[in-house]
Short mmCIF file of C-alpha atoms in Angstrom, two decimals:
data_model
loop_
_atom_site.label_atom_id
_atom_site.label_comp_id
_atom_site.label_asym_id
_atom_site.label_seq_id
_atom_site.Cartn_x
_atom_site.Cartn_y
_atom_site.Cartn_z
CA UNK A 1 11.59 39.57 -18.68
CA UNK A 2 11.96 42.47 -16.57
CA UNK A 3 10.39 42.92 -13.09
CA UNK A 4 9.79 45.15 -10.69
CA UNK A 5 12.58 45.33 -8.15
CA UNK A 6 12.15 45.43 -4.48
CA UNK A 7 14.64 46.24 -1.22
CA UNK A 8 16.06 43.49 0.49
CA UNK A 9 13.47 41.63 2.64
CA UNK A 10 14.31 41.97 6.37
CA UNK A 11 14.10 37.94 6.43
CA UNK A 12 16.46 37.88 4.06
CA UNK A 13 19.51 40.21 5.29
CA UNK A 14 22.68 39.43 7.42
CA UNK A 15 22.89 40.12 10.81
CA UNK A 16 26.64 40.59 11.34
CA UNK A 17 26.50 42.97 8.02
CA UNK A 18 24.43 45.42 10.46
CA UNK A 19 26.19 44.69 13.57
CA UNK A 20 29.23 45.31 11.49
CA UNK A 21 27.51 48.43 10.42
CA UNK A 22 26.72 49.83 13.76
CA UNK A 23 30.34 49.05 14.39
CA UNK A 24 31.56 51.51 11.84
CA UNK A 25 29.40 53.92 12.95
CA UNK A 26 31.09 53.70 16.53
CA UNK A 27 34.73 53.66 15.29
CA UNK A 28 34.19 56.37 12.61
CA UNK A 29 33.03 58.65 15.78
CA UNK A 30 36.10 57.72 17.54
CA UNK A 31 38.16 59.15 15.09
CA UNK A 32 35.88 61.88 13.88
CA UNK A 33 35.18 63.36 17.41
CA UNK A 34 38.84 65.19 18.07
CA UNK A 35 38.11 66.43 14.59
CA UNK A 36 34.76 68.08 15.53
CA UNK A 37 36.17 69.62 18.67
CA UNK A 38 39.54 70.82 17.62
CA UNK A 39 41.71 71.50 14.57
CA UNK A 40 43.41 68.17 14.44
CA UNK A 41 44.01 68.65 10.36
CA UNK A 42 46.95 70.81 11.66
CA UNK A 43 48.11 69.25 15.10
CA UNK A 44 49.94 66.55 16.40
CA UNK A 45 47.21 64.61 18.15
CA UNK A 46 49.60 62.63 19.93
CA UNK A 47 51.66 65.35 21.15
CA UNK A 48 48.28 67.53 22.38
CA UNK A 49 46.97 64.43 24.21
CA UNK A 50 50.07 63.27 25.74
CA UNK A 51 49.09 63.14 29.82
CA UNK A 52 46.37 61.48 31.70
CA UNK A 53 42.95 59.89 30.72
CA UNK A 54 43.52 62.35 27.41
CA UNK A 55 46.64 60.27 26.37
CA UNK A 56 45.47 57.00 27.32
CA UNK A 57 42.07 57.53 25.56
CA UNK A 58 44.13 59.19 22.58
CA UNK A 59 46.80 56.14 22.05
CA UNK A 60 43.57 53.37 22.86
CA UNK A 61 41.32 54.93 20.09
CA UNK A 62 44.25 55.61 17.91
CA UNK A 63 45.21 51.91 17.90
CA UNK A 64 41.30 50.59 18.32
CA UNK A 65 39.78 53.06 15.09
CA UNK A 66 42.44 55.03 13.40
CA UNK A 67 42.13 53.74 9.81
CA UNK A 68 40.41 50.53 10.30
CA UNK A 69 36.61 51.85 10.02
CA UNK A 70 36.86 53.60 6.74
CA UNK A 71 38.12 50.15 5.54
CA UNK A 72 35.21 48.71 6.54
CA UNK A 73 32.06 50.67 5.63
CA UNK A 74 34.61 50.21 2.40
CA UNK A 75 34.46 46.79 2.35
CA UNK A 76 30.36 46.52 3.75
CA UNK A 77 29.44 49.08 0.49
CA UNK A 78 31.15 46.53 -1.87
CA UNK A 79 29.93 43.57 -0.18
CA UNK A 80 25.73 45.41 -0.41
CA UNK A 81 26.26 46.65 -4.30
CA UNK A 82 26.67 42.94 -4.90
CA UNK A 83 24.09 41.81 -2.94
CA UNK A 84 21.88 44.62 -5.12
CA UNK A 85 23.58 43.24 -8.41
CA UNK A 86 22.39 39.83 -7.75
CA UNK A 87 18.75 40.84 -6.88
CA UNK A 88 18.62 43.14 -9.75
CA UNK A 89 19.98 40.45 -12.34
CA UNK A 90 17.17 38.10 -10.61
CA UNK A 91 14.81 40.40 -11.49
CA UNK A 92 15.42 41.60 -14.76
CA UNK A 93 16.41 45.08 -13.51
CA UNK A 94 20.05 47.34 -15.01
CA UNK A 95 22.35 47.09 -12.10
CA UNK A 96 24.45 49.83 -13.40
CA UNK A 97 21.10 51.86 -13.90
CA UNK A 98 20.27 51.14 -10.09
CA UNK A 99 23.57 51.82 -8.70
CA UNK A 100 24.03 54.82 -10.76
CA UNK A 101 20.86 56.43 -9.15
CA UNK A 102 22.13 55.16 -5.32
CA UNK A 103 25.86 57.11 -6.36
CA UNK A 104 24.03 60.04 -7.27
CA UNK A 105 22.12 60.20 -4.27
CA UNK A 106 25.43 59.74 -2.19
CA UNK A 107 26.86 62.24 -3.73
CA UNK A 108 24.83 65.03 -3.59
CA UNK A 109 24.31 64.16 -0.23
CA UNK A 110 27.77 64.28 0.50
CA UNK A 111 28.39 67.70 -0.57
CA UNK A 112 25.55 68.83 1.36
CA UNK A 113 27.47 67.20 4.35
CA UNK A 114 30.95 68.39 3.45
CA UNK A 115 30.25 71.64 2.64
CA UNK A 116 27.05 72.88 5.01
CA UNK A 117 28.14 70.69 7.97
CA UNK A 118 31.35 68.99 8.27
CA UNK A 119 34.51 69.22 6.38
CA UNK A 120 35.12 65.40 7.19
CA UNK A 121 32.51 64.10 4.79
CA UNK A 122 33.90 60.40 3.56
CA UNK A 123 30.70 60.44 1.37
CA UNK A 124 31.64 62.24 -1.59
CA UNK A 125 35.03 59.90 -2.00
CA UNK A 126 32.65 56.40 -1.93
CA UNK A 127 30.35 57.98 -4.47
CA UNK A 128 33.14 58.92 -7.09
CA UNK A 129 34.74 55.49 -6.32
CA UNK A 130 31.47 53.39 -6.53
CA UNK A 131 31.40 54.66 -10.31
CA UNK A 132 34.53 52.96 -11.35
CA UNK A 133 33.78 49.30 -9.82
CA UNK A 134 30.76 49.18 -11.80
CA UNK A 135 33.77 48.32 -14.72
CA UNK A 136 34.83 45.32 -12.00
CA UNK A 137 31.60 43.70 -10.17
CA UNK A 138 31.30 40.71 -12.84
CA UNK A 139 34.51 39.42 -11.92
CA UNK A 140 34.58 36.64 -10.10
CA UNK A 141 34.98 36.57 -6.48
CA UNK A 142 38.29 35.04 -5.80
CA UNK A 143 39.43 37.48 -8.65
CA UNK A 144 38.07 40.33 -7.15
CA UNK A 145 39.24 39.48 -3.45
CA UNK A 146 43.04 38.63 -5.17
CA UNK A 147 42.92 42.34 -7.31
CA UNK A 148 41.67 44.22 -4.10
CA UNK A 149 44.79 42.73 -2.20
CA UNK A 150 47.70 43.54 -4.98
CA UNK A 151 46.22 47.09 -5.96
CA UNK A 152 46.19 48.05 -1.88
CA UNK A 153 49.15 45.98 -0.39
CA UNK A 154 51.41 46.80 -3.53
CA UNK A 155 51.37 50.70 -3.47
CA UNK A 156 51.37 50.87 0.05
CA UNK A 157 54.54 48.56 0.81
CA UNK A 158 56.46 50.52 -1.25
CA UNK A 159 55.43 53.54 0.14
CA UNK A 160 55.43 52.15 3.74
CA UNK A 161 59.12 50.80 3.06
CA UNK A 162 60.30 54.12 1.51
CA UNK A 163 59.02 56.44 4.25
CA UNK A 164 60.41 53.82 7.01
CA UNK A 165 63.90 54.59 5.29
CA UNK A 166 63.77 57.84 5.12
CA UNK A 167 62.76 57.46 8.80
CA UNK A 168 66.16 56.04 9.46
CA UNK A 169 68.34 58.70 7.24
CA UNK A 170 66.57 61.33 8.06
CA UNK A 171 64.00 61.33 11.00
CA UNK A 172 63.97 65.20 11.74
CA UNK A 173 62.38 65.36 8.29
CA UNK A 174 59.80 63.11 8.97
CA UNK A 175 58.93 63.95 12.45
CA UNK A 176 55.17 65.20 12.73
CA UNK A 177 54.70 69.10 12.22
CA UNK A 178 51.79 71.60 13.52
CA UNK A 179 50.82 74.19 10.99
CA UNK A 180 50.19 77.20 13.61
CA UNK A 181 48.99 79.50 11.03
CA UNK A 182 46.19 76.88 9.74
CA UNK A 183 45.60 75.98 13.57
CA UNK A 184 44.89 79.09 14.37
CA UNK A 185 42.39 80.14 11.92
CA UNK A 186 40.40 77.03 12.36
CA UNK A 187 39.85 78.06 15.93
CA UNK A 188 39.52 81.46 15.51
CA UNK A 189 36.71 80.89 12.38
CA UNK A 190 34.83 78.13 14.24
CA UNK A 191 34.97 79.41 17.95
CA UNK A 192 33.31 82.72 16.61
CA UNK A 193 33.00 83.25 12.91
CA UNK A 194 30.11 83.79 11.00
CA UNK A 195 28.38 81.09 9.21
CA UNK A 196 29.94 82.36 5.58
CA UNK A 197 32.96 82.18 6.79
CA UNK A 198 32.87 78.98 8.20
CA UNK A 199 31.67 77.46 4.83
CA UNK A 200 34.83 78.97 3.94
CA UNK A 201 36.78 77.34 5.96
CA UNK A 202 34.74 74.23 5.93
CA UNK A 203 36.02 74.57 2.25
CA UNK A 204 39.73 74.69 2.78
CA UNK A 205 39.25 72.21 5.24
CA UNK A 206 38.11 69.52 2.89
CA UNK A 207 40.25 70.23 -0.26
CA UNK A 208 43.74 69.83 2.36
CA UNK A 209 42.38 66.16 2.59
CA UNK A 210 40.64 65.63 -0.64
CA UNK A 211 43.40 67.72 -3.06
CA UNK A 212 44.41 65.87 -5.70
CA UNK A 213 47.85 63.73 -4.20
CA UNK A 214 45.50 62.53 -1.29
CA UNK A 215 42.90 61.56 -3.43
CA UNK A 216 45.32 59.28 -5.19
CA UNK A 217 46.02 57.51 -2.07
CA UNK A 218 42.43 57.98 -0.88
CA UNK A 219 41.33 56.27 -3.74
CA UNK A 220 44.20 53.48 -3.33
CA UNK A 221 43.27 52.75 0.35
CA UNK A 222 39.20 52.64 -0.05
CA UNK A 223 38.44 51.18 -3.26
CA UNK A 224 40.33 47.71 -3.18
CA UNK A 225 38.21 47.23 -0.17
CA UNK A 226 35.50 47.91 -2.32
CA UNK A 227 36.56 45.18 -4.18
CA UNK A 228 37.52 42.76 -1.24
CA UNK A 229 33.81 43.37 0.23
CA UNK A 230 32.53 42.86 -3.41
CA UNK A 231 34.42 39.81 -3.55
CA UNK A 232 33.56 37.97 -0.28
CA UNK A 233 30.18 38.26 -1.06
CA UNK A 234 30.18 36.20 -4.49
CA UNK A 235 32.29 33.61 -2.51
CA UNK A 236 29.16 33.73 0.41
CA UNK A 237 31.82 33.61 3.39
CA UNK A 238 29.52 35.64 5.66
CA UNK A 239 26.04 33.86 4.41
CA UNK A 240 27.07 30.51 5.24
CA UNK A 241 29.63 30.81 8.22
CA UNK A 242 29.37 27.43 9.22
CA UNK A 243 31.05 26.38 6.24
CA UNK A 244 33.88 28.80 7.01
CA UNK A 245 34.40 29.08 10.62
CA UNK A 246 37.46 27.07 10.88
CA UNK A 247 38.92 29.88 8.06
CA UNK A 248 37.66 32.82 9.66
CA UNK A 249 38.94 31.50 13.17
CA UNK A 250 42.38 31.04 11.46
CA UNK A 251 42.24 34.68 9.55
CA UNK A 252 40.70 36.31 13.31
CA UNK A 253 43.88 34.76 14.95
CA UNK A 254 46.67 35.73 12.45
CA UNK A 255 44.81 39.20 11.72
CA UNK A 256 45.03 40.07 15.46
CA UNK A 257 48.41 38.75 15.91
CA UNK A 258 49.87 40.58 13.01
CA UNK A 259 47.49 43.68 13.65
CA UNK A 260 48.59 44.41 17.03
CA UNK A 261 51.79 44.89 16.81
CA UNK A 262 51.96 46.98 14.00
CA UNK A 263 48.95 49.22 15.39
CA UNK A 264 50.99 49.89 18.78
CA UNK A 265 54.51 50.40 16.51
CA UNK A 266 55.05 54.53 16.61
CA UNK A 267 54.40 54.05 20.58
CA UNK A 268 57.26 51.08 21.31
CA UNK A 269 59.60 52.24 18.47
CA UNK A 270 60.40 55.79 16.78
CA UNK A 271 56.85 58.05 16.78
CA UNK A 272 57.80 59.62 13.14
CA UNK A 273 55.11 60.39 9.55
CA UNK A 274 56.89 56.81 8.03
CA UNK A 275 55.83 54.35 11.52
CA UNK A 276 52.52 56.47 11.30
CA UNK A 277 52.05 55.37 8.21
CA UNK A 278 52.53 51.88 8.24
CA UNK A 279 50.58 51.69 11.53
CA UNK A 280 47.63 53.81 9.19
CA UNK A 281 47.98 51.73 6.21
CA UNK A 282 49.17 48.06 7.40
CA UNK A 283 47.89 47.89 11.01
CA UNK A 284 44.35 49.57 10.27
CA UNK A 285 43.27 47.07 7.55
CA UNK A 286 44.51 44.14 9.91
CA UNK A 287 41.91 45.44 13.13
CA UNK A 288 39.51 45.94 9.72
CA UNK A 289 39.87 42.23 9.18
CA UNK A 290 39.72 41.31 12.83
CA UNK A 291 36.40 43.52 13.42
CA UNK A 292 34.94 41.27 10.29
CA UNK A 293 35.98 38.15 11.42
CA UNK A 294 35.43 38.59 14.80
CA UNK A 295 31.86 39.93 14.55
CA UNK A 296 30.86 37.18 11.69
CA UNK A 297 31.94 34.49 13.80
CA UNK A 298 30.50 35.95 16.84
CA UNK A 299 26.97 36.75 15.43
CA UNK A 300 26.46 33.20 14.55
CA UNK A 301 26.25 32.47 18.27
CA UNK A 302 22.42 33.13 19.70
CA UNK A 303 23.60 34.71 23.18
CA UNK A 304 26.04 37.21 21.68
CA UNK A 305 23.92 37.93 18.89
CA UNK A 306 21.15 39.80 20.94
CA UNK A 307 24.56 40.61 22.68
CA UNK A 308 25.31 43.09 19.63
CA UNK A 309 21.72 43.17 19.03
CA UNK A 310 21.39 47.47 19.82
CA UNK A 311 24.38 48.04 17.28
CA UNK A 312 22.53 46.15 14.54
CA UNK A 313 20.02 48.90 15.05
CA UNK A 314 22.29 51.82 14.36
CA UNK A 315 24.00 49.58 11.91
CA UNK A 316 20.24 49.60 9.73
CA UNK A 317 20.40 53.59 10.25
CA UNK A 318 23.93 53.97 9.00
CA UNK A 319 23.74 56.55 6.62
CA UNK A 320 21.29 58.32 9.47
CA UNK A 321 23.55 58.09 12.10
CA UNK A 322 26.33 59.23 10.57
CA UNK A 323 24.66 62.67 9.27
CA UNK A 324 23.42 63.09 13.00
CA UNK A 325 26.68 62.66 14.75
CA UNK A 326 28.08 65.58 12.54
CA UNK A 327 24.77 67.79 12.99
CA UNK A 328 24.72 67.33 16.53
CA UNK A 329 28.37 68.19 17.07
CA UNK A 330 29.11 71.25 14.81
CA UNK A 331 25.74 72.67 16.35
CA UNK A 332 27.76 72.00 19.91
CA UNK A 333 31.21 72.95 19.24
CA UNK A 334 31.32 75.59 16.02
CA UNK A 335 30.11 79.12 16.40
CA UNK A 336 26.35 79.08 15.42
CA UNK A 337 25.73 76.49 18.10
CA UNK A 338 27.86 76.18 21.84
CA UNK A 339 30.67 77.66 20.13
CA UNK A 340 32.99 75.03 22.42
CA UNK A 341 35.58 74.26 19.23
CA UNK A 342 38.61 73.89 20.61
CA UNK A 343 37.66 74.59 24.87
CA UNK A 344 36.90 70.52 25.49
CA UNK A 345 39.47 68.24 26.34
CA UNK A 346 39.93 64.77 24.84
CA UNK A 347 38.17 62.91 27.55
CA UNK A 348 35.37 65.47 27.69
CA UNK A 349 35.08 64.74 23.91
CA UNK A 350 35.10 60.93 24.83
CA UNK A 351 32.90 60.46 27.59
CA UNK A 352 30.39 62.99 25.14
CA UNK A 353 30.66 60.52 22.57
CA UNK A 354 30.06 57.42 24.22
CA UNK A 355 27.17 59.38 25.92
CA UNK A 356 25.67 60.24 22.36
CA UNK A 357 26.36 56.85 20.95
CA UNK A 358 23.95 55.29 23.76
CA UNK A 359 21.56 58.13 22.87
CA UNK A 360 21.57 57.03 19.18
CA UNK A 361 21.32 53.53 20.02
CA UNK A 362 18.27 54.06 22.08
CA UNK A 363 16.19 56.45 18.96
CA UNK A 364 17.72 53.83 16.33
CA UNK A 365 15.55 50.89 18.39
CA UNK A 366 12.95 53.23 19.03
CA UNK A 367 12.92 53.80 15.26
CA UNK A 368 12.84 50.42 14.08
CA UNK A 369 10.38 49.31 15.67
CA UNK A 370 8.21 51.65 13.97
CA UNK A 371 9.38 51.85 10.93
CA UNK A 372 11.71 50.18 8.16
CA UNK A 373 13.58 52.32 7.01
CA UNK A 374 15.83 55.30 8.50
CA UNK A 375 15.12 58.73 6.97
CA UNK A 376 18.00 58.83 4.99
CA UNK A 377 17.64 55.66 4.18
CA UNK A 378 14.09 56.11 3.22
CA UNK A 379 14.87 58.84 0.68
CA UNK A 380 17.95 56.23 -0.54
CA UNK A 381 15.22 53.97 -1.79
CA UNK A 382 13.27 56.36 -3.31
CA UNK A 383 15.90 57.54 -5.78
CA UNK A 384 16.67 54.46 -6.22
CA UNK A 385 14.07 51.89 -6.93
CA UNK A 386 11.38 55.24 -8.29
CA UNK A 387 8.56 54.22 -5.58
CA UNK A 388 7.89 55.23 -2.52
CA UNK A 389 9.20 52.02 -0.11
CA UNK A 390 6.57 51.09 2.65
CA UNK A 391 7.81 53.23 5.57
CA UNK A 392 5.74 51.99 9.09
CA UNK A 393 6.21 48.42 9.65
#
């Protein structure tokens, strides 16, 4: 008998899954910032921001975010369309039907993003992703967490092993290039171009990360995670950690162990494209696991829960906090706005971030304690459950 289906209860949800959240949110800033305030698509970050606080900064949020928070809010949207799966099945309600609504909403949301405010949008790629594990999400969790691992550690260590090779035959060809040309039309077009032609660019922008070769390997590094996250919540490892803490201590500490090293390896070895990428696509999955772990385990304990209390806040705005970051910085640094693109240097960028971080975290408890839903959010639920969802609290 079918019923009518309702969001999660607040009672009901996970605090580490919004702590881990809010987390995301912070790391995908770290990487996203140099993005927003320079052409990094066509530099060398590590060669711009060699000296001073802008190289330390560079190498600590390089080795702290750089592809480990894409992983994540890849495994946390696998891990919540299961948790909406199992709600809808108790109630008698399609999952695909549901889920199909919340992918449509991401995506045309997501092209709004990519192409009217930030080339960077990551929204688009989970939306055309989330349509093809709707073919996987009956499988059974240990099956799901076992296919995640093959289909991303498989492609990727043969990849990883062929570009460290061709590292060692040929290392001129894989050093790390500038395009000039493309670097200097970014800065000209967003410093003081017209808003047409920085939809343009915007444009370009987007299609030399999303053409069809890197959405291959786009697809390869974010939907097995989709899978993992799917995967780990039929098994209920992060709704009953006391059952699992002596695991999760054991995957923290080997995670970390094995994660370090091969986070830090283009800055103690040879800096070429084949360490870069094992360091992208080995080492950034490892800090993934660690964040998990580390914040699941941590969250069960009462004084570092209200510890990570304000990023459980943010965490319950994600989708919010995400669009505002990229609002509020292209109105700063591109043309229409400050116009500062490419006149800020990586600390400026840093300390800016850290500053508008604390800003969000301050409106995102201000928010929630009036209301229950983000707007975003809000508007989520609408499409997707075809009611309005009580808004003040």
């Amino acid at each position: 008998m079918k019923g009518t289906f309702e969001p999660i209860q607040e009672s009901k949800r996970i605090v580490s899954i919004d702590i881990l959240r809010g987390l995301a949110i912070l790391g995908i800033f770290l990487v996203n910032m140099p993005s927003f305030h320079s052409p990094l698509l066509y530099i060398d970050g590590a060669e711009r921001w060699s000296e001073g606080w802008d190289g330390i900064l560079y190498r600590f949020s390089d080795v702290a975010a750089q592809a480990s928070f894409y992983p994540l809010f890849a495994f946390l949207f696998g891990f919540g369309a299961v948790i909406l799966a199992i709600k809808s099945e108790e109630k008698g309600i399609s999952f695909p039907i549901l889920f199909t609504k919340r992918l449509g909403f991401l995506l045309v949301l997501g092209c709004i993003h990519a192409f009217f405010i930030w080339h960077g949008d990551i929204l688009i790629n989970y939306a055309v992703f989330g349509f093809a594990f709707m073919f996987f999400y009956k499988m059974k969790g240990r099956n799901l967490i076992l296919l995640g691992s093959v289909c991303y550690v498989l492609p990727f260590a043969i990849l990883g092993s062929l570009f460290l090779i061709m590292g060692i035959f040929d290392r001129e060809g894989m050093e790390v290039t500038t395009d000039s040309a493309m670097m200097k039309q970014s800065l000209k077009v967003y410093q003081s171009g017209t808003f047409t032609e920085i939809m343009t660019q915007r444009a370009l922008d987007w299609y030399m990360v999303n053409n069809p070769f890197n959405a291959t390997i786009l697809f390869l590094s974010i939907f097995p995670f989709f899978l993992i996250g799917a995967g780990v919540a039929k098994q209920g490892f992060l709704q009953n950690i006391n059952q699992y803490k002596r695991q999760l201590k054991a995957i923290l500490i080997v995670s970390l162990l094995l994660g370090l090293p091969i986070k830090i390896l283009p800055y103690v070895t040879v800096y070429h494209f084949g360490t870069i990428f094992v360091q992208d696509y080995f080492g950034g999955p490892l800090f993934t696991i660690f964040y998990i772990t580390a914040i699941a385990l941590l969250a069960e304990q009462a004084g570092d829960s209200r510890l990570f209390r304000p990023l459980s806040y943010i965490g319950r705005m994600s989708m919010s906090n995400y669009l505002f970051q990229s609002i509020v910085c292209t109105a700063i640094f591109y043309s229409y706005g400050l116009g500062l693109y490419g006149s800020v240097s990586y600390t400026t960028g840093f300390v800016f971030l850290l500053a508008l971080f604390c800003l969000q975290m301050l409106l995102s408890l201000l928010w929630m304690s009036l209301y229950k839903y983000g707007p975003i959010e809000y508007l989520w639920r609408f499409v997707t459950y075809g009611k309005k969802p009580v808004m003040r609290r």
